[in-house]
Amino acid sequence: MTKFSPLSEFQATGDGHYQLAPFRFSPLDNERYVITNQAGEYSVQPRSVVAALVRHELKPSDSAYSRLRSKHFLFDSSSTIGPVMLATKVRTKAKRLANFTALHIMVMSLRCEHSCPYCQVSRQSEDRSAFDMTKETAEKALGLIFQSPSPAIKIEFQGGEPLLNFDLIRFVVEKAESINEVEKRSLQFVITTNLAVVTNQIFEYCKEHDILISTSLDGPAKLHNANRPRPGKNSYELAIEGIHRARAALGHERVSALMTTTKASLGMGREIIDEYVRMHFPGIFLRPLSPYGFAVKTKWYASYDTESWVDFYFDGLEYIIELNRRGTPFIEFYASTILTKMLTPFEPDYVDLMSPAGIGISAVVYNYDGDVYASDEARMLAEMGDKSFRLGNVHRNTYAEIFTSDALLDPIEQSFAGSAPMCSECAFEPFCGSEPVFHKATQDDFVGLKTRSSFCYRNMAIFKRLIGLMEEDPSIRELFMGWTR
Amino acid sequence: MLALSGFATWTNVDGGSPKALLRLSTDSVVDASDRQHDAYLFRGGPVSPDYEWVVTFERFRADVEAARTSGKFIVLPNHFEYLAGGDVIRFVPGRKAVRVLFRASANANYFLTTERCNHYCLMCSQPPKDVDDGWLADEICEAIPLLPTATPFLGITGGEPTIIGEPFFRILSKARDHLPNTPVHILSNGRSFSDTAFARRYAQIGHGALSVGIPLYAADPEIHDYVVQSKGAFDETIAGIMNLKSLGQEVEIRVVVHKQTYKGLTELSEFIFRNLTFVDHVTFMGLEITGFTRANMDSLWIDPYDYRSELRNAVRYLAAARMNVSVYNHQLCVLDGSIHALAKQSISDWKNEYVAECEGCTKKDECGGFFASSKIARSAHISPFLS
């Protein structure tokens, strides 16, 4: 009756007749390599397989062959659609570039009633309006913001403590809303505040205008208060009370918190995470100190090395995985960003982990005095006297002058990881960023020598650990899939 | 299992007259607008003289003849007694052949558009025949206006429905015009849509709720091509899916799980998410032991219990990736508990049955049950949930 052909009739002839798609490889450990394609798909293979692959010696009968073909590491005569699919995936990853700047940070005031020694912003304690943004400056900034081609605009109010200039926040919100009646973009506001000076009226206003709250929470009371001195020594109590009030007024998920790791935090990872779980946050961002502002001046930045931070991070990550396994859904947000790059076709918007760098493209900062900076870190660096990333001033420059300034384009071009020394060959490049501001701050160079870069060290360690965990245990891979966005 | 075809006897019908599509009605009044297609379904009682056709069953033969002496009668074997008002049958007087085309109470009605196909799948449940069956499309176009406007779902199947060309679009246009609120699901291997002009023509039908269910059996092109027995199938199927989605059309990917495909499920699920993230639904189907499957049992059959971890991993992965994923045609007791919520009752009701082991099972109502054909081979691990 029926005639069916055997599998062999559908198989490629084999014996090296395959084409290699562009890919990169880096060692994961002594025996295994991580290989990645342009779309950020990875595969972990023994050294012998990678060697055979590049020598065109991998046989269709080798167990890795089919897998590498379906992930588009190699193309052969069995299919011609591979390059089209790979191109589609690369295009999907690069799609964000077309939208240009979506996040606009406005520094309402440099004043703050906290005096955190690890402050990366270099706050001003004097009650002087010299460090407040003016209405005129805000208006000019808004004019630039709405020239962005992005269909979504997020305006984030920062400081210092931006609530110390709350009248200006109101002015900006209402002005932006009125401009948006014509523009019809997706418009969102965030206030980054320590919640110490917040009033019920402010919450009421946030509710009316759909404003999100982002606050600082470093961990349990003792740690938080030690990290974040203020008159009254009650930073923690005010933050916790503020979070409760904010949630009651705005809704639980409209309030988020950020932690910063200090030397005192290092031994307290699990308590810090417990604090976030206890406060019913969906996750935590285990964030190292950055080399800017008071953090450098007070030597807090130098108080622990990257190795110690990485140990702290991994211990926290392990604990969070444990929590998940015990039925508490909880995410580490930095891992979540990286895992989204590793495990999904999408590219999350996170300025530090972008190449070309996210500076200016993904976020831009309007400082209190009208100066425009390429990123939050860029204005922190400027407060320390290095204005390399100052793109212009809202009063004196046009949108085109600012966003095509050499101060923006040079560092973006130089730091592009796809062609930067050591990055261009690194298997982890599709997951990583270029961070020209960090490297300018630490090595006085937009690119930096990667062997001396703690940014590189830290991220490589995390990439390897995340992949290692997923290779060890498929259930972790499934769990991590749930962390992606 | 319901028998959907058989032979009838007739009275007062010219044996040489053409086939008739008849919409069964239990109303005493007939809609004057479409009398030639309306038949009174007789189960006793009076018959309105307005009806040209009367359809009944063997055991009512004497009653109907007493109730009405003239007019056309069709007497069906008693096994057709499940028929009810709103159902549509085809009757060919010369051959006395009857086929049920549409059952108003069915959870899914599928129209067979052609028996021809450009695939020759190892497990084809409807083995292709190279015959000239262009009349099928004409018949479907004739039948669609007879269906109730509230028809909840319509399936288009084959063979490969798209290879009939223009009549394929005619059927869809009919559905658009007569059943604008009825979702239409097409089972196609997707290859025709790799032709951009064809895909565009399809999108231009402008039906509000069209979807195509396209099988993809492996991330490995060789395995896929082998399963469907056609070289180059993988490439055209993928290109078809991409074309359809770029035109904003709804696409479901269907994966039949068997001995040739289960090992690659994890890889396939990852391939789908990374490359075809934009599809609307991914479904994993159990094997139906019919058609070619029976000829290829050795190379196809595997106890679903033995691939439960592969299936679980693939399904959980896609669910974690927030894709819309379902499991069809599986018994709950052979599936990993973590994917029970994604298992749907999907076997067409007319071929769904349960077995002795299911006695007392508390999850019967949520279970996919069995294809009637599963008597030939079914899992050795069927056991009732008792609690």
PDB file of C-alpha atoms in Angstrom, chain A residues 238-456:
ATOM      1  CA  LEU A 238       9.545  57.457  57.454  1.00  0.00           C
ATOM      2  CA  ALA A 239      10.214  55.313  54.371  1.00  0.00           C
ATOM      3  CA  ILE A 240       8.153  52.368  55.656  1.00  0.00           C
ATOM      4  CA  GLU A 241       5.309  54.575  56.771  1.00  0.00           C
ATOM      5  CA  GLY A 242       5.497  56.419  53.462  1.00  0.00           C
ATOM      6  CA  ILE A 243       5.350  53.176  51.484  1.00  0.00           C
ATOM      7  CA  HIS A 244       2.219  52.098  53.356  1.00  0.00           C
ATOM      8  CA  ARG A 245       0.574  55.472  52.857  1.00  0.00           C
ATOM      9  CA  ALA A 246       1.575  55.622  49.212  1.00  0.00           C
ATOM     10  CA  ARG A 247       0.180  52.161  48.542  1.00  0.00           C
ATOM     11  CA  ALA A 248      -3.044  52.998  50.308  1.00  0.00           C
ATOM     12  CA  ALA A 249      -3.397  56.133  48.213  1.00  0.00           C
ATOM     13  CA  LEU A 250      -2.111  54.938  44.825  1.00  0.00           C
ATOM     14  CA  GLY A 251      -2.387  51.175  44.784  1.00  0.00           C
ATOM     15  CA  HIS A 252       0.137  48.540  45.797  1.00  0.00           C
ATOM     16  CA  GLU A 253       1.940  48.089  42.485  1.00  0.00           C
ATOM     17  CA  ARG A 254       2.421  51.818  41.907  1.00  0.00           C
ATOM     18  CA  VAL A 255       5.121  52.047  44.569  1.00  0.00           C
ATOM     19  CA  SER A 256       8.587  50.590  44.020  1.00  0.00           C
ATOM     20  CA  ALA A 257      11.778  50.631  46.043  1.00  0.00           C
ATOM     21  CA  LEU A 258      15.488  50.548  45.296  1.00  0.00           C
ATOM     22  CA  MET A 259      18.372  49.453  47.498  1.00  0.00           C
ATOM     23  CA  THR A 260      22.010  50.410  47.359  1.00  0.00           C
ATOM     24  CA  THR A 261      24.682  48.061  48.620  1.00  0.00           C
ATOM     25  CA  THR A 262      27.094  49.515  51.160  1.00  0.00           C
ATOM     26  CA  LYS A 263      29.851  47.768  53.026  1.00  0.00           C
ATOM     27  CA  ALA A 264      27.455  47.181  55.902  1.00  0.00           C
ATOM     28  CA  SER A 265      24.990  45.512  53.530  1.00  0.00           C
ATOM     29  CA  LEU A 266      27.420  42.847  52.432  1.00  0.00           C
ATOM     30  CA  GLY A 267      26.816  40.441  55.278  1.00  0.00           C
ATOM     31  CA  MET A 268      23.100  41.151  55.345  1.00  0.00           C
ATOM     32  CA  GLY A 269      21.857  40.034  51.944  1.00  0.00           C
ATOM     33  CA  ARG A 270      19.229  37.688  53.232  1.00  0.00           C
ATOM     34  CA  GLU A 271      17.889  40.154  55.806  1.00  0.00           C
ATOM     35  CA  ILE A 272      17.641  42.815  53.110  1.00  0.00           C
ATOM     36  CA  ILE A 273      15.697  40.442  50.882  1.00  0.00           C
ATOM     37  CA  ASP A 274      13.494  39.407  53.815  1.00  0.00           C
ATOM     38  CA  GLU A 275      12.706  43.071  54.365  1.00  0.00           C
ATOM     39  CA  TYR A 276      11.498  43.382  50.759  1.00  0.00           C
ATOM     40  CA  VAL A 277       9.475  40.177  51.055  1.00  0.00           C
ATOM     41  CA  ARG A 278       7.968  41.369  54.324  1.00  0.00           C
ATOM     42  CA  MET A 279       7.007  44.637  52.609  1.00  0.00           C
ATOM     43  CA  HIS A 280       5.366  42.626  49.821  1.00  0.00           C
ATOM     44  CA  PHE A 281       7.538  43.949  47.023  1.00  0.00           C
ATOM     45  CA  PRO A 282       7.520  41.716  43.930  1.00  0.00           C
ATOM     46  CA  GLY A 283      11.308  41.708  43.802  1.00  0.00           C
ATOM     47  CA  ILE A 284      14.521  43.528  44.589  1.00  0.00           C
ATOM     48  CA  PHE A 285      17.272  45.156  42.589  1.00  0.00           C
ATOM     49  CA  LEU A 286      20.542  44.201  44.280  1.00  0.00           C
ATOM     50  CA  ARG A 287      22.456  47.284  43.220  1.00  0.00           C
ATOM     51  CA  PRO A 288      26.124  48.062  43.785  1.00  0.00           C
ATOM     52  CA  LEU A 289      27.376  51.530  44.586  1.00  0.00           C
ATOM     53  CA  SER A 290      28.456  53.588  41.592  1.00  0.00           C
ATOM     54  CA  PRO A 291      31.677  55.586  41.427  1.00  0.00           C
ATOM     55  CA  TYR A 292      30.132  59.053  41.568  1.00  0.00           C
ATOM     56  CA  GLY A 293      29.491  61.899  43.945  1.00  0.00           C
ATOM     57  CA  PHE A 294      29.882  61.618  47.700  1.00  0.00           C
ATOM     58  CA  ALA A 295      30.266  57.861  47.345  1.00  0.00           C
ATOM     59  CA  VAL A 296      33.708  58.573  45.933  1.00  0.00           C
ATOM     60  CA  LYS A 297      34.545  61.560  48.120  1.00  0.00           C
ATOM     61  CA  THR A 298      33.680  59.711  51.338  1.00  0.00           C
ATOM     62  CA  LYS A 299      35.471  56.601  50.026  1.00  0.00           C
ATOM     63  CA  TRP A 300      32.304  54.556  50.536  1.00  0.00           C
ATOM     64  CA  TYR A 301      32.566  53.461  46.920  1.00  0.00           C
ATOM     65  CA  ALA A 302      35.996  52.032  47.588  1.00  0.00           C
ATOM     66  CA  SER A 303      34.936  50.392  50.834  1.00  0.00           C
ATOM     67  CA  TYR A 304      34.296  47.031  49.218  1.00  0.00           C
ATOM     68  CA  ASP A 305      35.665  45.402  46.124  1.00  0.00           C
ATOM     69  CA  THR A 306      33.718  43.959  43.216  1.00  0.00           C
ATOM     70  CA  GLU A 307      34.531  40.390  44.263  1.00  0.00           C
ATOM     71  CA  SER A 308      32.819  40.957  47.615  1.00  0.00           C
ATOM     72  CA  TRP A 309      29.821  42.492  45.919  1.00  0.00           C
ATOM     73  CA  VAL A 310      29.559  39.590  43.496  1.00  0.00           C
ATOM     74  CA  ASP A 311      29.615  37.134  46.417  1.00  0.00           C
ATOM     75  CA  PHE A 312      26.901  39.180  48.077  1.00  0.00           C
ATOM     76  CA  TYR A 313      24.884  39.162  44.857  1.00  0.00           C
ATOM     77  CA  PHE A 314      25.187  35.419  44.314  1.00  0.00           C
ATOM     78  CA  ASP A 315      24.245  34.654  47.882  1.00  0.00           C
ATOM     79  CA  GLY A 316      21.182  36.873  47.494  1.00  0.00           C
ATOM     80  CA  LEU A 317      20.313  35.238  44.203  1.00  0.00           C
ATOM     81  CA  GLU A 318      20.591  31.780  45.738  1.00  0.00           C
ATOM     82  CA  TYR A 319      18.335  32.855  48.571  1.00  0.00           C
ATOM     83  CA  ILE A 320      15.756  34.284  46.166  1.00  0.00           C
ATOM     84  CA  ILE A 321      15.730  31.026  44.194  1.00  0.00           C
ATOM     85  CA  GLU A 322      15.122  29.215  47.487  1.00  0.00           C
ATOM     86  CA  LEU A 323      12.240  31.564  48.244  1.00  0.00           C
ATOM     87  CA  ASN A 324      10.727  30.841  44.835  1.00  0.00           C
ATOM     88  CA  ARG A 325      11.026  27.123  45.436  1.00  0.00           C
ATOM     89  CA  ARG A 326       9.269  27.496  48.759  1.00  0.00           C
ATOM     90  CA  GLY A 327       6.405  29.170  46.947  1.00  0.00           C
ATOM     91  CA  THR A 328       7.175  32.872  47.408  1.00  0.00           C
ATOM     92  CA  PRO A 329       7.270  34.478  43.977  1.00  0.00           C
ATOM     93  CA  PHE A 330      10.081  37.027  44.081  1.00  0.00           C
ATOM     94  CA  ILE A 331      12.438  38.403  41.441  1.00  0.00           C
ATOM     95  CA  GLU A 332      15.919  39.867  41.340  1.00  0.00           C
ATOM     96  CA  PHE A 333      15.483  42.646  38.815  1.00  0.00           C
ATOM     97  CA  TYR A 334      19.034  42.855  37.482  1.00  0.00           C
ATOM     98  CA  ALA A 335      18.976  39.127  36.745  1.00  0.00           C
ATOM     99  CA  SER A 336      15.539  39.621  35.243  1.00  0.00           C
ATOM    100  CA  THR A 337      16.937  42.194  32.796  1.00  0.00           C
ATOM    101  CA  ILE A 338      19.786  39.906  31.771  1.00  0.00           C
ATOM    102  CA  LEU A 339      17.568  36.843  31.559  1.00  0.00           C
ATOM    103  CA  THR A 340      15.199  38.726  29.288  1.00  0.00           C
ATOM    104  CA  LYS A 341      18.138  39.238  26.946  1.00  0.00           C
ATOM    105  CA  MET A 342      19.219  35.619  27.248  1.00  0.00           C
ATOM    106  CA  LEU A 343      15.911  33.834  27.111  1.00  0.00           C
ATOM    107  CA  THR A 344      13.575  35.983  25.041  1.00  0.00           C
ATOM    108  CA  PRO A 345      13.592  37.595  21.592  1.00  0.00           C
ATOM    109  CA  PHE A 346      13.124  40.980  23.242  1.00  0.00           C
ATOM    110  CA  GLU A 347      15.490  43.680  24.392  1.00  0.00           C
ATOM    111  CA  PRO A 348      14.673  45.222  27.754  1.00  0.00           C
ATOM    112  CA  ASP A 349      15.307  48.932  28.133  1.00  0.00           C
ATOM    113  CA  TYR A 350      18.020  49.200  30.722  1.00  0.00           C
ATOM    114  CA  VAL A 351      20.538  51.946  30.074  1.00  0.00           C
ATOM    115  CA  ASP A 352      23.555  50.245  31.688  1.00  0.00           C
ATOM    116  CA  LEU A 353      23.179  47.079  29.624  1.00  0.00           C
ATOM    117  CA  MET A 354      22.846  48.413  26.132  1.00  0.00           C
ATOM    118  CA  SER A 355      25.072  48.578  23.128  1.00  0.00           C
ATOM    119  CA  PRO A 356      25.031  51.012  21.453  1.00  0.00           C
ATOM    120  CA  ALA A 357      25.023  52.664  24.863  1.00  0.00           C
ATOM    121  CA  GLY A 358      21.648  53.762  26.167  1.00  0.00           C
ATOM    122  CA  ILE A 359      22.944  57.221  27.024  1.00  0.00           C
ATOM    123  CA  GLY A 360      20.782  59.851  25.386  1.00  0.00           C
ATOM    124  CA  ILE A 361      19.085  57.183  23.282  1.00  0.00           C
ATOM    125  CA  SER A 362      17.142  55.532  26.077  1.00  0.00           C
ATOM    126  CA  ALA A 363      17.318  58.143  28.775  1.00  0.00           C
ATOM    127  CA  VAL A 364      18.345  61.754  29.090  1.00  0.00           C
ATOM    128  CA  VAL A 365      18.679  64.066  32.076  1.00  0.00           C
ATOM    129  CA  TYR A 366      17.637  67.713  32.390  1.00  0.00           C
ATOM    130  CA  ASN A 367      19.593  69.083  35.315  1.00  0.00           C
ATOM    131  CA  TYR A 368      18.228  71.725  37.695  1.00  0.00           C
ATOM    132  CA  ASP A 369      20.232  74.396  35.879  1.00  0.00           C
ATOM    133  CA  GLY A 370      19.061  73.449  32.396  1.00  0.00           C
ATOM    134  CA  ASP A 371      22.106  71.474  31.423  1.00  0.00           C
ATOM    135  CA  VAL A 372      21.242  68.327  29.500  1.00  0.00           C
ATOM    136  CA  TYR A 373      23.170  65.162  30.291  1.00  0.00           C
ATOM    137  CA  ALA A 374      23.365  61.833  28.529  1.00  0.00           C
ATOM    138  CA  SER A 375      22.340  59.839  31.602  1.00  0.00           C
ATOM    139  CA  ASP A 376      21.797  60.015  35.306  1.00  0.00           C
ATOM    140  CA  GLU A 377      25.378  58.873  35.859  1.00  0.00           C
ATOM    141  CA  ALA A 378      26.548  61.518  33.396  1.00  0.00           C
ATOM    142  CA  ARG A 379      25.167  64.327  35.529  1.00  0.00           C
ATOM    143  CA  MET A 380      26.606  62.710  38.666  1.00  0.00           C
ATOM    144  CA  LEU A 381      29.973  62.755  36.927  1.00  0.00           C
ATOM    145  CA  ALA A 382      29.427  66.395  35.999  1.00  0.00           C
ATOM    146  CA  GLU A 383      28.820  67.331  39.647  1.00  0.00           C
ATOM    147  CA  MET A 384      32.316  65.981  40.209  1.00  0.00           C
ATOM    148  CA  GLY A 385      33.692  68.333  37.581  1.00  0.00           C
ATOM    149  CA  ASP A 386      33.769  66.112  34.484  1.00  0.00           C
ATOM    150  CA  LYS A 387      31.296  67.514  32.004  1.00  0.00           C
ATOM    151  CA  SER A 388      32.203  65.183  29.126  1.00  0.00           C
ATOM    152  CA  PHE A 389      28.627  64.074  28.762  1.00  0.00           C
ATOM    153  CA  ARG A 390      27.022  67.488  28.885  1.00  0.00           C
ATOM    154  CA  LEU A 391      25.017  67.612  25.666  1.00  0.00           C
ATOM    155  CA  GLY A 392      23.879  71.219  25.850  1.00  0.00           C
ATOM    156  CA  ASN A 393      21.510  73.459  27.733  1.00  0.00           C
ATOM    157  CA  VAL A 394      17.759  73.779  27.356  1.00  0.00           C
ATOM    158  CA  HIS A 395      18.014  77.574  27.120  1.00  0.00           C
ATOM    159  CA  ARG A 396      20.693  77.715  24.496  1.00  0.00           C
ATOM    160  CA  ASN A 397      20.460  74.603  22.353  1.00  0.00           C
ATOM    161  CA  THR A 398      17.966  73.064  20.003  1.00  0.00           C
ATOM    162  CA  TYR A 399      16.798  69.452  20.070  1.00  0.00           C
ATOM    163  CA  ALA A 400      18.965  68.672  17.060  1.00  0.00           C
ATOM    164  CA  GLU A 401      22.036  70.307  18.578  1.00  0.00           C
ATOM    165  CA  ILE A 402      21.629  68.329  21.785  1.00  0.00           C
ATOM    166  CA  PHE A 403      20.867  64.941  20.324  1.00  0.00           C
ATOM    167  CA  THR A 404      23.442  65.077  17.561  1.00  0.00           C
ATOM    168  CA  SER A 405      26.127  66.662  19.712  1.00  0.00           C
ATOM    169  CA  ASP A 406      29.601  65.201  19.628  1.00  0.00           C
ATOM    170  CA  ALA A 407      29.326  64.829  23.389  1.00  0.00           C
ATOM    171  CA  LEU A 408      26.654  62.180  22.740  1.00  0.00           C
ATOM    172  CA  LEU A 409      27.688  60.626  19.445  1.00  0.00           C
ATOM    173  CA  ASP A 410      31.409  60.240  20.174  1.00  0.00           C
ATOM    174  CA  PRO A 411      31.058  58.113  23.292  1.00  0.00           C
ATOM    175  CA  ILE A 412      28.273  56.069  21.696  1.00  0.00           C
ATOM    176  CA  GLU A 413      30.369  55.333  18.666  1.00  0.00           C
ATOM    177  CA  GLN A 414      33.586  54.656  20.555  1.00  0.00           C
ATOM    178  CA  SER A 415      32.062  52.424  23.168  1.00  0.00           C
ATOM    179  CA  PHE A 416      29.903  50.305  20.819  1.00  0.00           C
ATOM    180  CA  ALA A 417      30.578  46.836  22.203  1.00  0.00           C
ATOM    181  CA  GLY A 418      30.133  45.175  18.826  1.00  0.00           C
ATOM    182  CA  SER A 419      33.435  46.705  17.785  1.00  0.00           C
ATOM    183  CA  ALA A 420      35.149  47.599  21.054  1.00  0.00           C
ATOM    184  CA  PRO A 421      38.371  45.761  21.909  1.00  0.00           C
ATOM    185  CA  MET A 422      37.668  42.629  23.972  1.00  0.00           C
ATOM    186  CA  CYS A 423      33.903  43.141  23.750  1.00  0.00           C
ATOM    187  CA  SER A 424      33.597  42.428  20.055  1.00  0.00           C
ATOM    188  CA  GLU A 425      34.787  38.860  20.542  1.00  0.00           C
ATOM    189  CA  CYS A 426      33.064  38.196  23.846  1.00  0.00           C
ATOM    190  CA  ALA A 427      30.256  35.640  23.863  1.00  0.00           C
ATOM    191  CA  PHE A 428      28.434  37.739  26.443  1.00  0.00           C
ATOM    192  CA  GLU A 429      28.355  40.864  24.299  1.00  0.00           C
ATOM    193  CA  PRO A 430      24.667  40.358  23.295  1.00  0.00           C
ATOM    194  CA  PHE A 431      23.727  40.506  26.984  1.00  0.00           C
ATOM    195  CA  CYS A 432      26.060  43.305  28.000  1.00  0.00           C
ATOM    196  CA  GLY A 433      26.311  47.048  27.693  1.00  0.00           C
ATOM    197  CA  SER A 434      29.038  49.534  26.933  1.00  0.00           C
ATOM    198  CA  GLU A 435      28.712  52.009  29.820  1.00  0.00           C
ATOM    199  CA  PRO A 436      30.925  54.836  28.541  1.00  0.00           C
ATOM    200  CA  VAL A 437      30.091  56.981  31.584  1.00  0.00           C
ATOM    201  CA  PHE A 438      31.311  54.364  34.039  1.00  0.00           C
ATOM    202  CA  HIS A 439      34.500  53.849  32.101  1.00  0.00           C
ATOM    203  CA  LYS A 440      35.070  57.574  31.752  1.00  0.00           C
ATOM    204  CA  ALA A 441      34.638  57.913  35.531  1.00  0.00           C
ATOM    205  CA  THR A 442      36.934  55.037  36.408  1.00  0.00           C
ATOM    206  CA  GLN A 443      39.468  54.967  33.560  1.00  0.00           C
ATOM    207  CA  ASP A 444      39.049  58.387  31.953  1.00  0.00           C
ATOM    208  CA  ASP A 445      38.209  56.728  28.675  1.00  0.00           C
ATOM    209  CA  PHE A 446      34.852  55.957  27.023  1.00  0.00           C
ATOM    210  CA  VAL A 447      35.839  52.380  26.258  1.00  0.00           C
ATOM    211  CA  GLY A 448      38.155  51.415  29.069  1.00  0.00           C
ATOM    212  CA  LEU A 449      40.435  48.467  29.339  1.00  0.00           C
ATOM    213  CA  LYS A 450      38.099  45.596  30.096  1.00  0.00           C
ATOM    214  CA  THR A 451      40.610  43.660  32.157  1.00  0.00           C
ATOM    215  CA  ARG A 452      40.604  46.585  34.591  1.00  0.00           C
ATOM    216  CA  SER A 453      36.886  47.231  34.420  1.00  0.00           C
ATOM    217  CA  SER A 454      34.841  46.255  37.441  1.00  0.00           C
ATOM    218  CA  PHE A 455      31.774  46.698  35.213  1.00  0.00           C
ATOM    219  CA  CYS A 456      33.119  43.939  32.984  1.00  0.00           C
TER     220      CYS A 456
END
